Coordinates of C-alpha atoms in Angstrom, one line a residue:
M1 CA 161.3 97.4 104.9
N2 CA 163.9 94.6 104.4
G3 CA 163.5 90.9 104.8
S4 CA 163.7 87.4 103.3
V5 CA 161.0 86.0 101.0
I6 CA 159.9 82.8 102.8
S7 CA 157.6 81.3 100.0
G8 CA 155.8 82.2 96.8
S9 CA 156.4 85.3 94.8
I10 CA 155.1 88.8 94.4
N11 CA 154.9 91.4 91.6
R12 CA 155.1 95.2 92.1
N13 CA 151.5 95.7 91.1
D14 CA 150.1 93.0 93.5
P15 CA 148.3 94.0 96.6
V16 CA 150.2 93.4 99.8
Y17 CA 148.9 92.9 103.4
M18 CA 150.6 93.3 106.7
L19 CA 149.7 90.3 108.9
P20 CA 148.3 89.7 111.4
G21 CA 146.0 92.8 111.2
N22 CA 145.0 92.6 107.5
K23 CA 146.2 96.1 106.8
E24 CA 146.4 96.6 103.0
L25 CA 149.4 98.5 101.6
R26 CA 150.7 99.4 98.1
I27 CA 154.1 98.6 96.7
R28 CA 155.9 101.7 95.4
R29 CA 159.2 100.0 94.7
L30 CA 160.8 96.5 95.0
E31 CA 164.5 95.9 95.3
H32 CA 166.7 92.8 95.2
H33 CA 170.3 93.3 96.4
G34 CA 169.8 97.1 95.9
V35 CA 168.6 96.8 92.3
E36 CA 165.0 97.7 91.5
V37 CA 163.0 94.7 90.2
D38 CA 159.4 94.0 89.2
N39 CA 159.2 90.6 90.9
I40 CA 160.7 88.8 93.8
K41 CA 160.4 85.1 94.8
A42 CA 161.1 82.6 97.6
G43 CA 164.7 82.8 98.8
D44 CA 165.3 86.3 97.7
R45 CA 166.5 89.0 100.1
A46 CA 164.2 91.9 99.3
S47 CA 163.5 95.5 100.1
F48 CA 160.0 97.0 100.0
N49 CA 159.1 100.7 99.6
L50 CA 155.5 100.7 100.8
V51 CA 152.7 103.3 100.5
G52 CA 150.7 103.4 103.7
F53 CA 153.3 101.8 105.9
K54 CA 153.9 103.2 109.4
Q55 CA 156.8 101.9 111.5
K56 CA 154.7 102.1 114.7
D57 CA 152.2 99.6 113.2
F58 CA 154.8 96.9 112.5
K59 CA 155.6 94.5 115.4
R60 CA 158.0 91.6 115.7
G61 CA 156.6 88.5 114.1
M62 CA 154.5 90.3 111.5
V63 CA 154.8 89.3 107.8
L64 CA 153.9 90.7 104.4
S65 CA 151.7 88.6 102.1
N66 CA 150.0 89.1 98.7
R67 CA 146.9 87.4 100.1
L68 CA 145.0 87.4 103.4
L69 CA 146.0 84.5 105.7
E70 CA 144.2 83.4 108.8
P71 CA 146.3 83.9 112.0
T72 CA 146.4 81.3 114.8
R73 CA 147.1 81.1 118.5
L74 CA 147.1 77.3 118.6
I75 CA 149.3 74.9 116.6
D76 CA 150.0 71.2 116.5
V77 CA 153.7 70.4 116.1
K78 CA 156.2 67.5 115.8
V79 CA 159.1 68.3 118.2
R80 CA 162.4 66.7 118.9
I81 CA 164.5 67.2 122.0
F82 CA 168.3 67.4 121.4
Q83 CA 169.6 68.9 124.6
K84 CA 171.1 66.4 126.9
E85 CA 169.7 65.9 130.4
I86 CA 166.5 67.6 129.5
T87 CA 163.1 66.1 130.1
L88 CA 159.9 67.8 129.3
G89 CA 156.7 66.9 131.2
L90 CA 153.1 66.8 130.0
W91 CA 153.0 70.6 130.2
S92 CA 156.0 72.8 129.7
Q93 CA 156.7 76.6 129.7
V94 CA 159.0 77.3 126.7
I95 CA 160.1 80.1 124.4
F96 CA 158.9 79.5 120.9
L97 CA 161.0 80.9 118.0
S98 CA 159.9 80.7 114.4
G99 CA 160.6 83.3 111.7
T100 CA 160.9 86.6 113.7
N101 CA 158.5 85.4 116.4
R102 CA 159.9 85.0 119.9
L103 CA 157.1 84.1 122.3
M104 CA 156.7 82.6 125.8
C105 CA 154.2 79.8 125.4
R106 CA 152.8 76.6 126.9
M107 CA 153.5 73.2 125.3
H108 CA 151.2 70.2 125.9
L109 CA 152.5 66.8 124.9
L110 CA 149.9 64.7 123.0
D111 CA 151.4 61.2 122.5
K112 CA 153.7 61.0 125.5
D113 CA 153.8 61.9 129.2
V114 CA 157.4 62.9 129.0
L115 CA 159.8 63.8 126.2
Q116 CA 163.6 63.2 126.6
N117 CA 166.8 63.8 124.7
G118 CA 166.7 62.2 121.2
E119 CA 163.0 61.6 121.3
N120 CA 160.3 62.8 118.9
G121 CA 156.8 63.7 120.0
L122 CA 153.6 65.4 119.1
A123 CA 152.6 68.5 121.0
Q124 CA 150.1 71.3 121.0
I125 CA 151.5 74.8 121.5
Y126 CA 149.4 77.6 123.1
L127 CA 150.6 81.0 121.9
P128 CA 150.0 84.2 123.8
Q129 CA 149.2 86.1 120.6
E130 CA 148.2 85.5 117.0
I131 CA 150.9 84.6 114.5
I132 CA 151.0 83.7 110.8
T133 CA 152.4 80.2 110.3
H134 CA 152.1 77.5 107.7
L135 CA 152.2 73.7 107.5
G136 CA 155.8 72.6 107.7
D137 CA 157.2 75.8 109.1
K138 CA 160.3 75.1 111.3
F139 CA 160.7 76.3 114.8
I140 CA 163.0 75.9 117.8
I141 CA 162.2 76.0 121.5
R142 CA 164.3 77.3 124.4
N143 CA 163.9 77.1 128.1
S144 CA 161.9 79.8 129.9
S145 CA 165.0 81.7 130.7
G146 CA 166.0 81.8 127.0
N147 CA 169.6 80.7 127.7
L148 CA 169.3 77.1 126.5
T149 CA 168.0 75.7 123.2
I150 CA 166.0 72.5 124.1
G151 CA 164.9 71.3 120.7
G152 CA 163.0 72.1 117.5
G153 CA 160.5 70.7 115.0
H154 CA 157.9 71.7 112.4
V155 CA 154.3 72.7 112.3
V156 CA 152.0 69.8 111.4
D157 CA 148.7 71.7 111.8
P158 CA 148.5 75.5 112.0
Y159 CA 144.7 75.4 112.7
P160 CA 144.1 72.4 115.0
L161 CA 141.2 71.6 117.2
H162 CA 141.8 72.2 120.9
H163 CA 143.0 68.9 122.4
R164 CA 142.3 69.7 126.1
R165 CA 142.0 66.0 126.7
R166 CA 144.3 63.5 124.9
R167 CA 141.7 61.4 123.3
P168 CA 143.1 58.5 121.4
N169 CA 141.3 59.4 118.1
H170 CA 142.6 63.0 118.3
V171 CA 146.2 61.8 118.9
E172 CA 145.9 59.3 116.0
T173 CA 144.7 62.1 113.7
V174 CA 147.7 64.2 114.6
K175 CA 150.0 61.2 114.1
K176 CA 148.6 60.7 110.6
I177 CA 149.0 64.3 109.5
S178 CA 152.5 64.6 111.0
G179 CA 153.6 62.3 108.1
G180 CA 152.7 65.1 105.7
E181 CA 150.7 62.9 103.3
L182 CA 148.3 65.1 101.4
H183 CA 145.2 62.9 101.7
Q184 CA 145.6 62.9 105.5
L185 CA 146.1 66.6 105.6
L186 CA 143.0 67.2 103.5
A187 CA 141.0 64.8 105.6
A188 CA 142.1 66.5 108.8
E189 CA 140.7 69.9 107.6
V190 CA 137.4 68.3 106.7
R191 CA 137.1 66.6 110.1
K192 CA 137.5 70.0 111.9
T193 CA 134.2 71.4 110.7
T194 CA 130.6 70.3 110.8
L195 CA 130.0 72.3 107.6
P196 CA 130.9 71.6 104.0
I197 CA 134.3 73.0 103.0
S198 CA 135.5 73.7 99.5
H199 CA 138.7 72.0 98.1
K200 CA 139.8 75.5 97.2
D201 CA 139.6 76.7 100.8
I202 CA 141.5 73.6 102.0
A203 CA 144.2 74.3 99.4
S204 CA 144.5 77.8 100.7
I205 CA 144.9 76.5 104.3
L206 CA 147.4 73.9 103.3
D207 CA 149.2 76.4 100.9
V208 CA 149.0 74.0 97.9
N209 CA 147.6 74.3 94.4
P210 CA 143.8 73.3 94.4
D211 CA 144.5 71.1 91.3
D212 CA 146.8 69.0 93.4
L213 CA 143.9 68.0 95.6
I214 CA 141.6 66.8 92.8
D215 CA 143.4 63.4 92.3
V216 CA 143.6 62.9 96.0
I217 CA 139.9 63.5 96.4
F218 CA 139.0 61.1 93.6
Q219 CA 141.5 58.3 94.5
Q220 CA 142.6 58.6 98.1
L221 CA 139.8 60.1 100.0
P222 CA 139.3 58.3 103.4
G223 CA 136.0 56.3 103.8
D224 CA 134.6 58.7 106.4
I225 CA 134.6 61.6 104.0
I226 CA 132.4 62.3 101.0
F227 CA 132.3 65.0 98.4
F228 CA 129.8 66.9 96.2
Q229 CA 130.8 68.5 92.9
K230 CA 129.3 71.8 91.8
D231 CA 130.8 72.9 88.5
D232 CA 134.6 73.3 89.1
N233 CA 134.1 73.4 92.9
I234 CA 134.4 70.3 95.1
L235 CA 132.7 70.4 98.5
L236 CA 133.7 67.9 101.2
M237 CA 132.0 66.8 104.4
M238 CA 132.3 64.0 106.9
K239 CA 130.0 61.2 105.8
K240 CA 128.2 61.0 109.2
I241 CA 127.5 64.8 109.1
A242 CA 126.2 64.6 105.6
T243 CA 123.9 61.7 106.6
A244 CA 122.7 63.7 109.7
T245 CA 122.0 66.7 107.4
Q246 CA 119.9 64.6 105.1
N247 CA 118.0 63.3 108.1
K248 CA 117.4 66.9 109.2
I249 CA 115.9 67.7 105.8
L250 CA 113.6 64.7 106.0
T251 CA 112.6 65.3 109.6
N252 CA 112.0 69.0 108.9
L253 CA 109.6 68.1 106.1
Q254 CA 108.0 65.4 108.2
E255 CA 107.2 67.9 110.9
F256 CA 106.0 70.4 108.3
H257 CA 103.5 68.0 106.8
K258 CA 102.3 67.0 110.3
K259 CA 101.5 70.7 111.0
N260 CA 100.1 71.3 107.6
P261 CA 98.3 68.0 106.6
L262 CA 96.1 69.8 104.0
R263 CA 99.0 71.4 102.1
E264 CA 100.0 69.6 99.0
N265 CA 103.3 71.5 98.6
G266 CA 106.3 71.6 101.0
R267 CA 109.1 73.8 102.1
T268 CA 110.9 76.4 100.0
F269 CA 114.7 76.3 99.5
K270 CA 115.0 79.3 101.7
E271 CA 113.1 77.6 104.5
L272 CA 115.1 74.4 104.2
M273 CA 118.3 76.5 104.5
G274 CA 117.2 77.1 108.0
I275 CA 118.6 73.7 109.0
F276 CA 122.1 75.3 108.9
G277 CA 121.1 78.0 111.3
S278 CA 123.4 81.0 111.1
D279 CA 126.0 79.0 109.1
Q280 CA 124.5 79.9 105.8
N281 CA 127.0 80.5 103.0
D282 CA 127.7 79.6 99.3
S283 CA 129.0 76.2 100.4
T284 CA 126.0 75.2 102.5
R285 CA 123.6 76.5 99.7
D286 CA 125.4 74.4 97.1
V287 CA 125.4 71.3 99.2
L288 CA 121.7 71.6 100.0
K289 CA 120.9 71.9 96.3
L290 CA 122.9 68.8 95.6
M291 CA 121.4 66.9 98.5
L292 CA 117.9 67.8 97.5
E293 CA 118.6 66.7 93.9
K294 CA 119.9 63.3 95.3
L295 CA 116.9 62.8 97.5
V296 CA 114.5 63.5 94.6
E297 CA 116.5 61.0 92.4
N298 CA 116.2 58.4 95.2
G299 CA 112.5 58.9 95.3
K300 CA 112.4 60.2 98.9
L301 CA 111.4 63.8 97.9
A302 CA 109.2 65.4 95.2
V303 CA 109.2 68.9 93.9
I304 CA 105.9 70.8 93.6
D305 CA 105.4 74.6 93.0
R306 CA 109.1 75.2 93.6
T307 CA 109.0 73.5 97.0
W308 CA 110.2 70.1 98.3
K309 CA 107.9 67.6 100.0
L310 CA 108.1 64.0 101.1
S311 CA 107.2 61.7 98.3
S312 CA 105.0 59.8 100.7
H313 CA 103.0 62.8 101.7
R314 CA 99.3 62.8 100.6
V315 CA 96.6 65.2 101.4
Q316 CA 93.9 63.3 103.3
I317 CA 90.5 65.0 103.9
D318 CA 88.0 63.4 106.1
S319 CA 84.2 63.9 105.9
N320 CA 84.2 66.5 108.6
M321 CA 86.8 68.6 106.8
T322 CA 85.0 68.2 103.5
K323 CA 81.8 69.5 105.1
S324 CA 83.7 72.5 106.5
I325 CA 85.3 73.3 103.1
E326 CA 81.9 73.2 101.4
E327 CA 80.4 75.5 104.1
I328 CA 83.2 78.0 103.8
D329 CA 83.0 78.0 100.0
S330 CA 79.2 78.5 100.1
F331 CA 79.5 81.3 102.6
M332 CA 82.3 83.1 100.7
Q333 CA 80.2 82.9 97.5
S334 CA 77.1 84.2 99.3
I335 CA 78.8 87.5 100.4
G336 CA 79.4 88.4 96.7
N337 CA 81.7 91.4 96.1
A338 CA 82.9 91.5 99.7
S339 CA 85.5 90.0 102.0
A340 CA 85.4 88.2 105.3
D341 CA 87.7 87.9 108.3
L342 CA 88.5 84.8 110.4
T343 CA 85.8 85.4 112.9
E344 CA 83.1 85.7 110.3
I345 CA 84.2 82.6 108.5
S346 CA 84.4 80.6 111.8
A347 CA 80.8 81.6 112.6
A348 CA 79.7 80.2 109.2
V349 CA 81.1 76.7 109.9
S350 CA 78.7 74.4 111.8
S351 CA 81.2 71.6 112.4
N352 CA 83.0 71.5 115.7
I353 CA 86.6 72.2 114.6
S354 CA 89.5 73.8 116.4
E355 CA 91.1 77.1 115.4
K356 CA 94.1 75.1 114.2
Q357 CA 92.0 72.9 111.9
L358 CA 90.2 76.0 110.6
S359 CA 93.5 77.6 109.8
Q360 CA 94.7 74.4 108.0
I361 CA 91.4 74.3 105.9
L362 CA 91.8 78.0 104.9
N363 CA 95.4 77.4 103.9
Y364 CA 94.3 74.4 101.9
M365 CA 91.7 76.5 100.1
I366 CA 94.2 79.3 99.5
N367 CA 96.7 76.8 98.0
N368 CA 93.9 75.5 95.7
K369 CA 93.0 79.1 94.8
T370 CA 89.4 78.7 96.0
I371 CA 89.9 81.8 98.2
H372 CA 92.6 84.5 98.4
F373 CA 94.1 86.1 101.5
I374 CA 95.2 89.7 101.9
Q375 CA 95.5 92.1 104.9
K376 CA 93.9 89.5 107.3
R377 CA 90.8 89.2 105.1
Y378 CA 89.6 86.5 102.7
L379 CA 88.2 86.9 99.1
H380 CA 86.5 84.3 97.1
S381 CA 88.1 83.3 93.8
S382 CA 84.9 84.1 91.8
F383 CA 85.0 87.7 93.1
V384 CA 88.7 87.9 92.3
E385 CA 88.4 86.6 88.7
K386 CA 85.4 88.8 88.0
S387 CA 87.2 91.8 89.4
K388 CA 90.4 91.0 87.4
K389 CA 88.4 91.0 84.1
I390 CA 86.7 94.4 85.0
I391 CA 90.1 96.0 86.0
V392 CA 92.0 94.7 82.9
E393 CA 89.3 95.7 80.5
H394 CA 88.9 99.2 81.9
I395 CA 92.6 99.9 81.9
K396 CA 93.0 98.7 78.3
N397 CA 90.3 101.1 77.2
N398 CA 91.4 104.0 79.4
S399 CA 95.0 105.4 79.2
D400 CA 94.5 107.1 82.7
G401 CA 94.2 103.7 84.3
I402 CA 91.7 103.0 87.1
T403 CA 91.1 104.5 90.5
V404 CA 89.7 103.0 93.7
A405 CA 86.5 105.1 93.4
Q406 CA 86.0 103.9 89.8
F407 CA 86.5 100.3 90.6
R408 CA 84.2 100.6 93.7
D409 CA 81.4 101.9 91.6
M410 CA 81.9 99.2 89.0
I411 CA 81.5 96.4 91.5
A412 CA 78.8 98.3 93.5
G413 CA 80.9 97.6 96.7
N414 CA 82.5 99.6 99.4
R415 CA 85.9 101.3 99.4
T416 CA 87.5 98.8 101.8
N417 CA 86.9 95.8 99.5
A418 CA 87.8 97.8 96.4
I419 CA 91.2 98.7 98.0
L420 CA 91.7 95.0 99.0
M421 CA 91.1 93.8 95.5
L422 CA 93.4 96.4 93.9
D423 CA 96.1 95.6 96.4
L424 CA 95.8 91.9 95.5
M425 CA 96.2 92.8 91.8
D426 CA 99.3 94.8 92.7
N427 CA 100.7 91.8 94.7
N428 CA 100.0 89.4 91.8
G429 CA 102.0 91.6 89.4
I430 CA 98.9 92.5 87.3
T431 CA 98.7 96.2 88.2
L432 CA 101.1 98.9 89.3
R433 CA 100.1 101.8 91.4
K434 CA 101.2 105.3 90.3
G435 CA 99.7 107.9 92.6
N436 CA 96.0 107.3 92.8
N437 CA 95.8 105.3 89.6
R438 CA 96.6 101.7 88.7
F439 CA 98.0 100.6 85.3
L440 CA 98.8 97.1 83.9
T441 CA 102.3 96.0 84.4
K442 CA 104.7 95.3 81.5
K443 CA 105.1 91.8 82.7
Y444 CA 101.4 91.2 82.6
L445 CA 101.0 92.8 79.1
E446 CA 103.9 90.7 77.7
S447 CA 102.6 87.5 79.1
N448 CA 99.1 88.1 77.8
K449 CA 99.8 89.3 74.2

């Protein structure tokens, strides 16, 4: 394959991709003017001998690259008309030529209703198929017959938003980035998304060195954009979206506390990630961590048991709930080495409380470790602690571990409750089941030396 190197450089051992399509190939041999070389760079006329290349897979407009590039079917451009007696209306059918691409497309003027000879304008070009293009790439346009060159220009945004309506703020954004100033180009990429975006990803889109963006971020960042720094990565967001995200966190916790007034703790990090819906990635995770840290610093949130709660949240128990808690505690102690289900516990409570309130009370008692819950049944903590001592002591003195039958006889209980208790010990990392026997885990032994 022969061609011109448009930008960058490539070594013989580098991976190479055929784009669009993302097909990975391997370089067998590189030549420059018929001489084998190890490296070629922008401006060189080069010849590639590629492993895995098939002529039938290569189509006009395709390019080779040493990294994957996002294709596009929509581009914002700055265009100039230089053909006399030509006037383009709001919408035009033109032939677009850039690189080896030659495509019939539609062009929509953004800042003018008509464009005449000698005038510059901003436009959005709708391409019939995906192409690879970069910021600043040159192009020319011809009439739909292809026999007359109308004008030309350069790409100002290879991945724009769809400007179906020519809203003034959208047109103003395109005007700003058409000047090619780095801080405006960076800001435009941030404004395209409702999610945080890394400065490294922006650098890849703009085809610039990530280090070139750092000074811009610290010194020239527009007021409607903020950034978060995580190690050597800088994440950027629109300020109003960051504020909305923080409000979502606070609202999420407010609703959680309303539904669970007796829970002292709050939401886990995984649960809070749910505010991003399906858009969960490394960037959203890092931003959430940094936002939570900031909210804790500002005194709006507090951390408890690896969860986040509103600092203002306090567990408030009225006299009716206190009575119900005491009745449940008394009932659970009275059944001794046994368990109870929700129906049995509900029958033991004399207060007129709803099923929802009973569930809240039980969750409160679980969080306070007054009772334990496993397989839809409840165990009192006194039974659990007594059983734990029996199990640990027996296993330490018996290399064969402990079986369900042995433990059942030790507590003078039934098989169901013995299984529940041993399963609870497994879940808590105290015991490990091997066949019909349980043994103490390494983790438990190491932490109780």
